[in-house]
CSV table of C-alpha atoms in Angstrom, one decimal:
chain,number,residue,atom,x,y,z
A,30,UNK,CA,113.2,94.8,114.3
A,31,UNK,CA,109.7,95.0,115.6
A,32,UNK,CA,107.7,92.1,115.2
A,33,UNK,CA,105.1,92.8,112.4
A,34,UNK,CA,106.7,95.8,111.2
A,35,UNK,CA,107.0,94.8,107.7
A,36,UNK,CA,103.4,93.5,107.7
A,37,UNK,CA,102.4,97.0,108.8
A,38,UNK,CA,104.5,99.0,106.5
A,39,UNK,CA,103.4,96.4,103.8
A,40,UNK,CA,99.8,97.0,104.3
A,41,UNK,CA,100.6,100.8,104.4
A,42,UNK,CA,102.2,100.9,101.4
A,43,UNK,CA,99.2,99.0,99.6
A,44,UNK,CA,96.8,101.1,101.0
A,45,UNK,CA,98.7,104.2,99.6
A,46,UNK,CA,99.2,102.4,96.1
A,47,UNK,CA,95.5,101.4,95.7
A,48,UNK,CA,94.5,104.8,96.6
A,49,UNK,CA,96.9,106.3,93.7
A,50,UNK,CA,96.3,103.7,91.1
A,51,UNK,CA,92.5,104.4,91.6
A,52,UNK,CA,93.1,107.9,90.7
A,53,UNK,CA,95.1,107.2,88.1
A,54,UNK,CA,92.6,104.7,86.6
A,55,UNK,CA,89.9,107.4,86.9
A,56,UNK,CA,91.8,110.2,85.1
A,57,UNK,CA,92.9,107.7,82.6
A,58,UNK,CA,89.2,106.3,82.0
A,59,UNK,CA,88.2,109.9,81.6
A,60,UNK,CA,90.4,110.6,78.9
A,61,UNK,CA,89.9,107.2,76.9
A,62,UNK,CA,86.2,108.0,77.1
A,63,UNK,CA,86.6,111.2,76.1
A,64,UNK,CA,89.1,109.8,72.8
A,65,UNK,CA,86.6,107.5,72.6
A,66,UNK,CA,83.5,109.9,72.4
A,67,UNK,CA,85.9,111.9,69.3
A,68,UNK,CA,86.3,109.0,67.6
A,69,UNK,CA,89.8,108.6,67.9
A,70,UNK,CA,90.9,105.7,70.2
A,71,UNK,CA,89.5,102.7,70.4
A,72,UNK,CA,86.7,101.1,72.8
A,73,UNK,CA,88.6,97.7,73.9
A,74,UNK,CA,91.2,99.0,75.8
A,75,UNK,CA,90.8,100.3,79.6
A,76,UNK,CA,93.1,102.1,82.3
A,77,UNK,CA,94.6,99.2,83.7
A,78,UNK,CA,95.7,98.3,80.1
A,79,UNK,CA,97.4,101.6,79.7
A,80,UNK,CA,98.7,101.1,83.2
A,81,UNK,CA,100.2,98.0,82.8
A,82,UNK,CA,101.8,98.7,79.3
A,83,UNK,CA,103.3,102.0,81.0
A,84,UNK,CA,104.5,100.2,84.0
A,85,UNK,CA,106.4,98.0,81.5
A,86,UNK,CA,107.7,100.9,79.5
A,87,UNK,CA,108.7,102.5,82.8
A,88,UNK,CA,111.1,99.4,83.7
A,89,UNK,CA,112.9,99.2,80.6
A,90,UNK,CA,116.9,99.3,81.6
A,91,UNK,CA,118.7,102.6,81.6
A,92,UNK,CA,121.2,100.6,79.0
A,93,UNK,CA,118.4,99.9,76.4
A,94,UNK,CA,116.4,103.1,76.7
A,95,UNK,CA,117.3,105.3,73.9
A,96,UNK,CA,117.2,102.5,71.4
A,97,UNK,CA,113.8,101.0,73.0
A,98,UNK,CA,111.8,103.6,74.8
A,99,UNK,CA,110.5,105.6,71.4
A,100,UNK,CA,109.7,102.4,69.9
A,101,UNK,CA,107.9,100.9,72.7
A,102,UNK,CA,106.0,104.2,73.1
A,103,UNK,CA,105.2,104.8,69.7
A,104,UNK,CA,103.6,101.3,69.5
A,105,UNK,CA,101.7,102.2,73.0
A,106,UNK,CA,100.3,105.4,71.4
A,107,UNK,CA,99.6,104.0,67.8
A,108,UNK,CA,98.1,101.2,69.4
A,109,UNK,CA,95.2,103.5,71.1
A,110,UNK,CA,94.3,104.6,68.0
A,111,UNK,CA,90.9,103.4,66.3
A,112,UNK,CA,91.9,100.8,63.4
């Protein structure tokens, strides 16, 4: 392996990941803002909260998916609603 190859590869991945997350966060922020203006979404949740919760949901083990995923998705979506 070429010396420094892993560092370059990691750096490129971080750049791509940051760009993607930036675009995703912008889109989620727009959706959350629209929901807040309509009075249906709570005001204390931001795009990063949704991304982190979605990341967790995406990492539910396959053996638990059928049982756990619908419940977790419901908690995530219900948790965005105004109380």
